[in-house]
């Protein structure tokens, strides 16, 4: 077991390079073949694509950096400071980034993980800046850097790379399921014809029509409820400009909460205990002749469009009670409602499981970065 060497980044990588932005007044500078990397392109991993490209004219005053160069954000917004990327191809950079070109004794993915582990240090330096929050090339060059043998670096990088790959696979699967849900919400609820494009086998009847008030109770709260929160009677206070993000994946739902202003079209599911309700938030419950899970899907499918259409002429988005209670909805027989509701329940729960796994994987990665780097 060999002790890690401790030094400054500048001692290893030497004088660091920062790029520039060619004049946008000269159209001849942009639209070429050379990738030009900006803060927005950084992903704390391998950069596989660029959003802007420079011409030969545009790169005259810039340096082309080799593949595997680490780039780090010095400014561009406080939450961007310290973000990193490794070039997956030769490219150049703008002035908000600083580059650490490949070094024979350093695994670049190890170095990137080290930098990502210490991102809070960069932001602490930036927060102490007398000007807009930023760090400088000199700050980066003087920052502490510790590393073991190249063999140990390679093993650490391989382990973290595998974990990153697993996280990426789970993220992509979750995105696929979200896209599937969005597509099916558009297909499994009836359009103006009274028939949905996609149905379960055995159902063919035209959907009926009714008003929302016919199938559920709709109530609002009061400003006076705020006092009951401060004395501890209720666990939290819900109002339309600050509705708490409730658990969308627990389908023991007791009510649907709909903001009446500020966040028109958003749907929140309340499922446990009592709450204080503001007068500009609507509560939908006591469902009669309609499946609750089906109604949740219907809200997600078409309510936002309905609410925004009603407010097309208004300068301040606002959903009045008559607009809400008179919402005309299409519904099938109860057995088809139940099939649709359970289907989306299962899909939501599957998405929730992937989301939970992702949080656990990211927590594991954070713990590893804390434990494996000095």
mmCIF file of C-alpha atoms in Angstrom:
data_model
loop_
_atom_site.group_PDB
_atom_site.id
_atom_site.type_symbol
_atom_site.label_atom_id
_atom_site.label_comp_id
_atom_site.label_asym_id
_atom_site.label_seq_id
_atom_site.Cartn_x
_atom_site.Cartn_y
_atom_site.Cartn_z
ATOM 1 C CA UNK A 1 0.000 0.000 0.000
ATOM 2 C CA UNK A 2 1.605 3.237 -1.161
ATOM 3 C CA UNK A 3 0.667 6.661 0.204
ATOM 4 C CA UNK A 4 -1.012 9.005 -2.234
ATOM 5 C CA UNK A 5 1.043 11.917 -3.531
ATOM 6 C CA UNK A 6 -0.309 15.323 -2.560
ATOM 7 C CA UNK A 7 0.411 18.347 -4.720
ATOM 8 C CA UNK A 8 -1.188 21.228 -6.616
ATOM 9 C CA UNK A 9 -3.047 20.663 -9.872
ATOM 10 C CA UNK A 10 -0.652 23.081 -11.538
ATOM 11 C CA UNK A 11 2.306 20.954 -10.427
ATOM 12 C CA UNK A 12 0.904 18.034 -12.411
ATOM 13 C CA UNK A 13 -0.778 19.699 -15.366
ATOM 14 C CA UNK A 14 1.364 22.821 -15.611
ATOM 15 C CA UNK A 15 -0.034 26.137 -16.832
ATOM 16 C CA UNK A 16 -3.695 25.562 -17.699
ATOM 17 C CA UNK A 17 -5.418 26.796 -20.837
ATOM 18 C CA UNK A 18 -8.626 28.815 -21.056
ATOM 19 C CA UNK A 19 -10.343 29.518 -24.375
ATOM 20 C CA UNK A 20 -12.272 32.368 -25.921
ATOM 21 C CA UNK A 21 -15.405 33.330 -27.839
ATOM 22 C CA UNK A 22 -14.932 34.489 -31.430
ATOM 23 C CA UNK A 23 -16.918 37.549 -32.451
ATOM 24 C CA UNK A 24 -20.507 36.611 -33.177
ATOM 25 C CA UNK A 25 -20.762 39.688 -35.375
ATOM 26 C CA UNK A 26 -18.751 37.754 -37.961
ATOM 27 C CA UNK A 27 -20.917 34.939 -39.241
ATOM 28 C CA UNK A 28 -17.830 33.423 -40.891
ATOM 29 C CA UNK A 29 -16.608 32.350 -37.415
ATOM 30 C CA UNK A 30 -19.427 29.875 -36.794
ATOM 31 C CA UNK A 31 -20.909 26.891 -38.590
ATOM 32 C CA UNK A 32 -17.713 24.985 -39.352
ATOM 33 C CA UNK A 33 -16.431 21.563 -38.324
ATOM 34 C CA UNK A 34 -14.495 22.269 -35.096
ATOM 35 C CA UNK A 35 -16.476 21.544 -31.880
ATOM 36 C CA UNK A 36 -16.537 24.531 -29.501
ATOM 37 C CA UNK A 37 -17.350 23.496 -25.931
ATOM 38 C CA UNK A 38 -19.244 25.738 -23.502
ATOM 39 C CA UNK A 39 -20.419 25.373 -19.910
ATOM 40 C CA UNK A 40 -23.787 24.084 -21.114
ATOM 41 C CA UNK A 41 -22.040 21.099 -22.722
ATOM 42 C CA UNK A 42 -20.493 19.830 -19.474
ATOM 43 C CA UNK A 43 -22.058 16.699 -17.986
ATOM 44 C CA UNK A 44 -19.577 15.642 -15.254
ATOM 45 C CA UNK A 45 -18.735 12.723 -17.530
ATOM 46 C CA UNK A 46 -17.612 12.038 -21.093
ATOM 47 C CA UNK A 47 -18.659 14.715 -23.600
ATOM 48 C CA UNK A 48 -19.922 12.914 -26.686
ATOM 49 C CA UNK A 49 -21.329 15.850 -28.672
ATOM 50 C CA UNK A 50 -21.153 19.627 -29.017
ATOM 51 C CA UNK A 51 -23.879 22.182 -29.684
ATOM 52 C CA UNK A 52 -21.782 24.753 -31.571
ATOM 53 C CA UNK A 53 -18.994 24.509 -34.141
ATOM 54 C CA UNK A 54 -16.376 26.974 -35.391
ATOM 55 C CA UNK A 55 -14.858 27.518 -38.814
ATOM 56 C CA UNK A 56 -11.153 27.774 -39.638
ATOM 57 C CA UNK A 57 -11.587 31.540 -39.333
ATOM 58 C CA UNK A 58 -13.184 31.189 -35.911
ATOM 59 C CA UNK A 59 -10.418 29.055 -34.367
ATOM 60 C CA UNK A 60 -7.465 31.236 -35.439
ATOM 61 C CA UNK A 61 -7.019 32.608 -31.910
ATOM 62 C CA UNK A 62 -7.924 29.351 -30.157
ATOM 63 C CA UNK A 63 -6.146 26.126 -29.262
ATOM 64 C CA UNK A 64 -7.400 22.720 -30.376
ATOM 65 C CA UNK A 65 -7.390 20.420 -27.360
ATOM 66 C CA UNK A 66 -6.841 16.671 -27.712
ATOM 67 C CA UNK A 67 -9.307 13.928 -26.873
ATOM 68 C CA UNK A 68 -9.415 13.047 -23.138
ATOM 69 C CA UNK A 69 -8.783 16.647 -22.055
ATOM 70 C CA UNK A 70 -10.639 17.553 -18.845
ATOM 71 C CA UNK A 71 -12.515 20.861 -18.975
ATOM 72 C CA UNK A 72 -13.832 22.589 -15.843
ATOM 73 C CA UNK A 73 -16.295 25.497 -15.552
ATOM 74 C CA UNK A 74 -14.973 28.624 -13.824
ATOM 75 C CA UNK A 75 -18.193 30.637 -14.178
ATOM 76 C CA UNK A 76 -21.478 30.715 -16.053
ATOM 77 C CA UNK A 77 -23.835 30.668 -13.076
ATOM 78 C CA UNK A 78 -23.128 29.584 -9.509
ATOM 79 C CA UNK A 79 -24.599 26.105 -9.990
ATOM 80 C CA UNK A 80 -22.377 25.570 -13.024
ATOM 81 C CA UNK A 81 -19.095 26.357 -11.254
ATOM 82 C CA UNK A 82 -16.952 23.251 -10.875
ATOM 83 C CA UNK A 83 -18.845 21.167 -13.450
ATOM 84 C CA UNK A 84 -16.536 19.038 -15.565
ATOM 85 C CA UNK A 85 -16.385 17.134 -18.811
ATOM 86 C CA UNK A 86 -13.864 14.963 -20.638
ATOM 87 C CA UNK A 87 -13.542 15.592 -24.362
ATOM 88 C CA UNK A 88 -14.528 12.553 -26.381
ATOM 89 C CA UNK A 89 -13.004 14.218 -29.457
ATOM 90 C CA UNK A 90 -10.583 17.075 -30.279
ATOM 91 C CA UNK A 91 -12.250 20.429 -29.609
ATOM 92 C CA UNK A 92 -11.711 23.965 -28.410
ATOM 93 C CA UNK A 93 -13.377 25.815 -25.516
ATOM 94 C CA UNK A 94 -14.709 29.224 -24.502
ATOM 95 C CA UNK A 95 -13.305 31.530 -21.843
ATOM 96 C CA UNK A 96 -15.545 30.196 -19.050
ATOM 97 C CA UNK A 97 -13.702 26.866 -19.119
ATOM 98 C CA UNK A 98 -10.212 25.764 -18.140
ATOM 99 C CA UNK A 99 -8.527 22.725 -19.691
ATOM 100 C CA UNK A 100 -6.346 19.981 -18.156
ATOM 101 C CA UNK A 101 -4.721 18.137 -21.063
ATOM 102 C CA UNK A 102 -3.864 14.412 -20.717
ATOM 103 C CA UNK A 103 -0.905 13.499 -18.492
ATOM 104 C CA UNK A 104 0.998 10.193 -18.756
ATOM 105 C CA UNK A 105 0.880 9.539 -14.993
ATOM 106 C CA UNK A 106 -2.764 10.472 -14.471
ATOM 107 C CA UNK A 107 -5.910 8.603 -15.446
ATOM 108 C CA UNK A 108 -8.140 11.429 -16.675
ATOM 109 C CA UNK A 109 -11.331 9.759 -15.449
ATOM 110 C CA UNK A 110 -9.748 9.378 -12.020
ATOM 111 C CA UNK A 111 -8.840 13.078 -12.055
ATOM 112 C CA UNK A 112 -12.356 14.022 -13.142
ATOM 113 C CA UNK A 113 -13.881 11.965 -10.323
ATOM 114 C CA UNK A 114 -11.514 13.707 -7.895
ATOM 115 C CA UNK A 115 -12.623 17.110 -9.196
ATOM 116 C CA UNK A 116 -16.299 16.117 -9.050
ATOM 117 C CA UNK A 117 -15.794 14.955 -5.457
ATOM 118 C CA UNK A 118 -14.481 18.415 -4.519
ATOM 119 C CA UNK A 119 -17.026 20.528 -6.393
ATOM 120 C CA UNK A 120 -18.176 22.094 -3.120
ATOM 121 C CA UNK A 121 -14.657 23.480 -2.661
ATOM 122 C CA UNK A 122 -14.845 25.273 -6.017
ATOM 123 C CA UNK A 123 -18.175 26.818 -5.096
ATOM 124 C CA UNK A 124 -16.873 27.876 -1.705
ATOM 125 C CA UNK A 125 -14.055 29.759 -3.440
ATOM 126 C CA UNK A 126 -16.524 31.246 -5.923
ATOM 127 C CA UNK A 127 -18.860 32.408 -3.156
ATOM 128 C CA UNK A 128 -16.009 34.379 -1.593
ATOM 129 C CA UNK A 129 -15.360 36.244 -4.851
ATOM 130 C CA UNK A 130 -15.707 40.014 -4.640
ATOM 131 C CA UNK A 131 -17.288 40.105 -8.092
ATOM 132 C CA UNK A 132 -19.834 37.775 -9.595
ATOM 133 C CA UNK A 133 -19.296 34.239 -8.248
ATOM 134 C CA UNK A 134 -16.430 32.657 -10.181
ATOM 135 C CA UNK A 135 -13.109 30.894 -9.914
ATOM 136 C CA UNK A 136 -9.963 31.626 -11.932
ATOM 137 C CA UNK A 137 -7.286 29.612 -13.708
ATOM 138 C CA UNK A 138 -4.973 30.455 -10.839
ATOM 139 C CA UNK A 139 -7.498 29.055 -8.337
ATOM 140 C CA UNK A 140 -7.553 25.786 -10.269
ATOM 141 C CA UNK A 141 -3.770 25.619 -10.627
ATOM 142 C CA UNK A 142 -3.292 26.182 -6.882
ATOM 143 C CA UNK A 143 -5.970 23.713 -5.770
ATOM 144 C CA UNK A 144 -4.999 20.537 -3.906
ATOM 145 C CA UNK A 145 -4.753 17.279 -5.835
ATOM 146 C CA UNK A 146 -3.995 13.793 -4.487
ATOM 147 C CA UNK A 147 -3.410 10.598 -6.431
ATOM 148 C CA UNK A 148 -2.066 7.088 -6.010
ATOM 149 C CA UNK A 149 -0.266 4.837 -8.455
ATOM 150 C CA UNK A 150 -1.557 4.683 -12.028
ATOM 151 C CA UNK A 151 -2.700 1.107 -11.391
ATOM 152 C CA UNK A 152 -4.788 2.205 -8.408
ATOM 153 C CA UNK A 153 -6.187 5.144 -10.378
ATOM 154 C CA UNK A 154 -7.206 2.777 -13.169
ATOM 155 C CA UNK A 155 -8.995 0.418 -10.777
ATOM 156 C CA UNK A 156 -10.884 3.261 -9.089
ATOM 157 C CA UNK A 157 -11.853 4.723 -12.470
ATOM 158 C CA UNK A 158 -13.079 1.349 -13.724
ATOM 159 C CA UNK A 159 -15.271 0.867 -10.644
ATOM 160 C CA UNK A 160 -16.803 4.346 -10.902
ATOM 161 C CA UNK A 161 -17.239 3.936 -14.671
ATOM 162 C CA UNK A 162 -19.260 0.755 -14.145
ATOM 163 C CA UNK A 163 -21.441 2.507 -11.597
ATOM 164 C CA UNK A 164 -21.944 5.470 -13.952
ATOM 165 C CA UNK A 165 -22.914 3.064 -16.729
ATOM 166 C CA UNK A 166 -25.501 1.404 -14.487
ATOM 167 C CA UNK A 167 -26.903 4.808 -13.509
ATOM 168 C CA UNK A 168 -27.114 5.826 -17.175
ATOM 169 C CA UNK A 169 -28.980 2.613 -18.067
ATOM 170 C CA UNK A 170 -31.508 3.195 -15.285
ATOM 171 C CA UNK A 171 -31.971 6.841 -16.316
ATOM 172 C CA UNK A 172 -32.600 5.826 -19.922
ATOM 173 C CA UNK A 173 -35.074 3.135 -18.853
ATOM 174 C CA UNK A 174 -36.929 5.648 -16.689
ATOM 175 C CA UNK A 175 -37.019 8.135 -19.587
ATOM 176 C CA UNK A 176 -38.370 5.434 -21.899
ATOM 177 C CA UNK A 177 -41.140 4.623 -19.431
ATOM 178 C CA UNK A 178 -41.977 8.321 -19.038
ATOM 179 C CA UNK A 179 -42.209 8.666 -22.823
ATOM 180 C CA UNK A 180 -44.390 5.546 -22.977
ATOM 181 C CA UNK A 181 -46.690 6.956 -20.300
ATOM 182 C CA UNK A 182 -46.958 10.278 -22.114
ATOM 183 C CA UNK A 183 -47.766 8.552 -25.413
ATOM 184 C CA UNK A 184 -50.387 6.258 -23.861
ATOM 185 C CA UNK A 185 -52.060 9.155 -22.056
ATOM 186 C CA UNK A 186 -52.624 10.625 -25.508
ATOM 187 C CA UNK A 187 -53.972 7.343 -26.903
ATOM 188 C CA UNK A 188 -56.073 5.735 -24.156
ATOM 189 C CA UNK A 189 -58.506 8.583 -23.466
ATOM 190 C CA UNK A 190 -61.307 9.498 -25.862
ATOM 191 C CA UNK A 191 -60.905 12.386 -28.274
ATOM 192 C CA UNK A 192 -63.766 14.469 -29.727
ATOM 193 C CA UNK A 193 -65.059 11.434 -31.578
ATOM 194 C CA UNK A 194 -65.912 9.756 -28.267
ATOM 195 C CA UNK A 195 -63.539 6.862 -28.963
ATOM 196 C CA UNK A 196 -59.925 6.470 -27.773
ATOM 197 C CA UNK A 197 -57.374 5.359 -30.417
ATOM 198 C CA UNK A 198 -56.095 2.533 -28.168
ATOM 199 C CA UNK A 199 -58.363 0.316 -26.056
ATOM 200 C CA UNK A 200 -58.256 -2.911 -24.107
ATOM 201 C CA UNK A 201 -59.747 -5.926 -25.833
ATOM 202 C CA UNK A 202 -63.456 -6.346 -25.223
ATOM 203 C CA UNK A 203 -64.359 -2.645 -25.096
ATOM 204 C CA UNK A 204 -65.889 -0.847 -28.078
ATOM 205 C CA UNK A 205 -68.706 1.389 -26.806
ATOM 206 C CA UNK A 206 -68.648 5.143 -27.304
ATOM 207 C CA UNK A 207 -67.634 7.031 -24.173
ATOM 208 C CA UNK A 208 -70.257 9.098 -22.387
ATOM 209 C CA UNK A 209 -70.037 12.738 -21.340
ATOM 210 C CA UNK A 210 -70.620 14.497 -18.037
ATOM 211 C CA UNK A 211 -69.473 17.459 -15.945
ATOM 212 C CA UNK A 212 -66.766 17.050 -13.330
ATOM 213 C CA UNK A 213 -69.235 18.166 -10.638
ATOM 214 C CA UNK A 214 -71.426 15.161 -11.500
ATOM 215 C CA UNK A 215 -68.796 12.591 -10.454
ATOM 216 C CA UNK A 216 -66.925 14.229 -7.544
ATOM 217 C CA UNK A 217 -67.132 16.861 -4.825
ATOM 218 C CA UNK A 218 -65.060 20.003 -5.409
ATOM 219 C CA UNK A 219 -64.205 22.246 -2.469
ATOM 220 C CA UNK A 220 -61.734 24.982 -1.555
ATOM 221 C CA UNK A 221 -60.172 26.060 1.697
ATOM 222 C CA UNK A 222 -59.807 29.354 3.509
ATOM 223 C CA UNK A 223 -57.094 31.857 4.376
ATOM 224 C CA UNK A 224 -57.984 31.273 8.033
ATOM 225 C CA UNK A 225 -56.527 27.764 7.888
ATOM 226 C CA UNK A 226 -53.033 29.198 8.165
ATOM 227 C CA UNK A 227 -53.556 29.712 11.896
ATOM 228 C CA UNK A 228 -54.312 26.014 12.389
ATOM 229 C CA UNK A 229 -50.937 25.175 10.877
ATOM 230 C CA UNK A 230 -48.979 27.363 13.260
ATOM 231 C CA UNK A 231 -50.677 25.819 16.288
ATOM 232 C CA UNK A 232 -49.768 22.321 15.094
ATOM 233 C CA UNK A 233 -53.272 21.115 14.282
ATOM 234 C CA UNK A 234 -52.371 20.177 10.692
ATOM 235 C CA UNK A 235 -49.059 18.851 9.320
ATOM 236 C CA UNK A 236 -48.687 21.389 6.518
ATOM 237 C CA UNK A 237 -50.339 24.239 4.676
ATOM 238 C CA UNK A 238 -51.139 23.958 0.968
ATOM 239 C CA UNK A 239 -51.590 27.043 -1.212
ATOM 240 C CA UNK A 240 -51.630 27.501 -4.954
ATOM 241 C CA UNK A 241 -48.356 29.375 -5.339
ATOM 242 C CA UNK A 242 -46.481 26.875 -3.162
ATOM 243 C CA UNK A 243 -48.166 23.492 -3.324
ATOM 244 C CA UNK A 244 -45.961 20.832 -1.809
ATOM 245 C CA UNK A 245 -44.795 18.117 -4.183
ATOM 246 C CA UNK A 246 -46.768 15.174 -2.892
ATOM 247 C CA UNK A 247 -46.048 11.523 -3.575
ATOM 248 C CA UNK A 248 -47.358 10.811 -7.066
ATOM 249 C CA UNK A 249 -46.750 7.089 -6.784
ATOM 250 C CA UNK A 250 -48.810 6.214 -3.722
ATOM 251 C CA UNK A 251 -52.228 5.409 -5.095
ATOM 252 C CA UNK A 252 -54.091 5.164 -1.829
ATOM 253 C CA UNK A 253 -55.180 8.613 -2.938
ATOM 254 C CA UNK A 254 -57.799 10.384 -0.865
ATOM 255 C CA UNK A 255 -57.995 13.610 -2.878
ATOM 256 C CA UNK A 256 -56.736 15.369 -5.969
ATOM 257 C CA UNK A 257 -55.410 18.890 -5.375
ATOM 258 C CA UNK A 258 -55.573 21.432 -8.200
ATOM 259 C CA UNK A 259 -54.017 24.936 -7.952
ATOM 260 C CA UNK A 260 -56.439 27.695 -8.879
ATOM 261 C CA UNK A 261 -53.751 30.240 -9.697
ATOM 262 C CA UNK A 262 -49.995 30.509 -10.140
ATOM 263 C CA UNK A 263 -49.502 26.883 -11.261
ATOM 264 C CA UNK A 264 -52.476 26.333 -13.527
ATOM 265 C CA UNK A 265 -52.764 22.830 -14.897
ATOM 266 C CA UNK A 266 -50.607 21.055 -12.314
ATOM 267 C CA UNK A 267 -52.057 18.107 -10.456
ATOM 268 C CA UNK A 268 -51.083 17.012 -6.955
ATOM 269 C CA UNK A 269 -52.162 13.820 -5.219
ATOM 270 C CA UNK A 270 -52.867 13.850 -1.507
ATOM 271 C CA UNK A 271 -52.955 10.507 0.227
ATOM 272 C CA UNK A 272 -52.363 10.577 3.956
ATOM 273 C CA UNK A 273 -53.760 12.498 6.900
ATOM 274 C CA UNK A 274 -55.290 15.954 7.281
ATOM 275 C CA UNK A 275 -54.103 19.187 5.699
ATOM 276 C CA UNK A 276 -54.951 22.865 5.668
ATOM 277 C CA UNK A 277 -56.206 24.025 2.267
ATOM 278 C CA UNK A 278 -55.854 27.535 0.865
ATOM 279 C CA UNK A 279 -58.861 29.142 -0.831
ATOM 280 C CA UNK A 280 -57.145 29.126 -4.229
ATOM 281 C CA UNK A 281 -56.545 25.369 -4.215
ATOM 282 C CA UNK A 282 -59.335 22.985 -5.235
ATOM 283 C CA UNK A 283 -59.804 19.581 -3.623
ATOM 284 C CA UNK A 284 -61.484 16.833 -5.646
ATOM 285 C CA UNK A 285 -62.768 13.846 -3.643
ATOM 286 C CA UNK A 286 -65.841 11.752 -2.783
ATOM 287 C CA UNK A 287 -65.823 10.148 -6.211
ATOM 288 C CA UNK A 288 -69.226 8.941 -7.420
ATOM 289 C CA UNK A 289 -69.571 6.679 -10.432
ATOM 290 C CA UNK A 290 -66.022 7.256 -11.566
ATOM 291 C CA UNK A 291 -62.860 5.323 -10.819
ATOM 292 C CA UNK A 292 -60.397 7.468 -8.895
ATOM 293 C CA UNK A 293 -57.320 6.173 -10.719
ATOM 294 C CA UNK A 294 -59.022 6.728 -14.071
ATOM 295 C CA UNK A 295 -59.790 10.314 -13.093
ATOM 296 C CA UNK A 296 -56.139 10.884 -12.151
ATOM 297 C CA UNK A 297 -55.126 9.767 -15.636
ATOM 298 C CA UNK A 298 -57.779 11.960 -17.214
ATOM 299 C CA UNK A 299 -56.471 14.966 -15.313
ATOM 300 C CA UNK A 300 -52.952 14.261 -16.576
ATOM 301 C CA UNK A 301 -54.176 13.717 -20.124
ATOM 302 C CA UNK A 302 -56.265 16.817 -20.740
ATOM 303 C CA UNK A 303 -56.773 19.095 -17.746
ATOM 304 C CA UNK A 304 -53.807 21.405 -18.320
ATOM 305 C CA UNK A 305 -54.846 22.095 -21.910
ATOM 306 C CA UNK A 306 -58.403 22.743 -20.750
ATOM 307 C CA UNK A 307 -57.300 25.138 -17.992
ATOM 308 C CA UNK A 308 -54.919 27.078 -20.237
ATOM 309 C CA UNK A 309 -57.545 27.398 -22.958
ATOM 310 C CA UNK A 310 -59.962 28.928 -20.454
ATOM 311 C CA UNK A 311 -57.265 31.404 -19.449
ATOM 312 C CA UNK A 312 -56.139 32.315 -22.960
ATOM 313 C CA UNK A 313 -57.569 35.826 -22.654
ATOM 314 C CA UNK A 314 -56.513 36.454 -19.067
ATOM 315 C CA UNK A 315 -53.411 38.448 -18.128
ATOM 316 C CA UNK A 316 -53.055 36.551 -14.833
ATOM 317 C CA UNK A 317 -53.697 32.777 -14.965
ATOM 318 C CA UNK A 318 -56.635 31.977 -12.713
ATOM 319 C CA UNK A 319 -59.033 29.041 -12.524
ATOM 320 C CA UNK A 320 -62.449 30.025 -11.180
ATOM 321 C CA UNK A 321 -64.688 27.458 -9.512
ATOM 322 C CA UNK A 322 -67.388 27.430 -12.253
ATOM 323 C CA UNK A 323 -64.694 26.831 -14.898
ATOM 324 C CA UNK A 324 -63.520 23.840 -12.927
ATOM 325 C CA UNK A 325 -66.807 22.248 -11.887
ATOM 326 C CA UNK A 326 -68.285 22.626 -15.394
ATOM 327 C CA UNK A 327 -65.346 20.879 -17.060
ATOM 328 C CA UNK A 328 -66.874 18.450 -19.553
ATOM 329 C CA UNK A 329 -65.195 15.042 -19.460
ATOM 330 C CA UNK A 330 -65.561 11.812 -21.440
ATOM 331 C CA UNK A 331 -65.853 8.577 -19.486
ATOM 332 C CA UNK A 332 -66.412 4.922 -20.427
ATOM 333 C CA UNK A 333 -68.233 2.245 -18.438
ATOM 334 C CA UNK A 334 -66.795 1.620 -14.977
ATOM 335 C CA UNK A 335 -65.072 -1.665 -15.914
ATOM 336 C CA UNK A 336 -63.045 0.055 -18.649
ATOM 337 C CA UNK A 337 -62.249 2.897 -16.287
ATOM 338 C CA UNK A 338 -60.862 0.400 -13.777
ATOM 339 C CA UNK A 339 -58.683 -1.296 -16.399
ATOM 340 C CA UNK A 340 -57.243 2.032 -17.515
ATOM 341 C CA UNK A 341 -56.724 3.251 -13.956
ATOM 342 C CA UNK A 342 -54.926 0.088 -12.812
ATOM 343 C CA UNK A 343 -52.774 0.090 -15.963
ATOM 344 C CA UNK A 344 -51.452 3.588 -15.286
ATOM 345 C CA UNK A 345 -51.094 2.768 -11.587
ATOM 346 C CA UNK A 346 -48.755 -0.104 -12.431
ATOM 347 C CA UNK A 347 -46.843 2.010 -14.943
ATOM 348 C CA UNK A 348 -46.401 4.806 -12.405
ATOM 349 C CA UNK A 349 -45.188 2.348 -9.781
ATOM 350 C CA UNK A 350 -42.654 0.885 -12.209
ATOM 351 C CA UNK A 351 -41.355 4.380 -12.946
ATOM 352 C CA UNK A 352 -41.224 5.027 -9.215
ATOM 353 C CA UNK A 353 -39.122 1.899 -8.689
ATOM 354 C CA UNK A 354 -36.582 3.032 -11.270
ATOM 355 C CA UNK A 355 -36.518 6.473 -9.696
ATOM 356 C CA UNK A 356 -35.911 4.920 -6.275
ATOM 357 C CA UNK A 357 -33.124 2.697 -7.649
ATOM 358 C CA UNK A 358 -31.523 5.738 -9.264
ATOM 359 C CA UNK A 359 -31.514 7.605 -5.968
ATOM 360 C CA UNK A 360 -29.890 4.623 -4.249
ATOM 361 C CA UNK A 361 -27.245 4.272 -6.992
ATOM 362 C CA UNK A 362 -26.428 7.971 -6.818
ATOM 363 C CA UNK A 363 -26.185 7.738 -3.038
ATOM 364 C CA UNK A 364 -23.773 4.813 -3.404
ATOM 365 C CA UNK A 365 -21.681 6.837 -5.835
ATOM 366 C CA UNK A 366 -21.574 9.838 -3.484
ATOM 367 C CA UNK A 367 -20.472 7.556 -0.641
ATOM 368 C CA UNK A 368 -17.780 6.013 -2.807
ATOM 369 C CA UNK A 369 -16.442 9.404 -3.842
ATOM 370 C CA UNK A 370 -16.352 10.431 -0.205
ATOM 371 C CA UNK A 371 -14.517 7.280 0.859
ATOM 372 C CA UNK A 372 -12.123 6.708 -2.048
ATOM 373 C CA UNK A 373 -10.639 10.202 -2.434
ATOM 374 C CA UNK A 374 -8.628 12.229 0.031
#
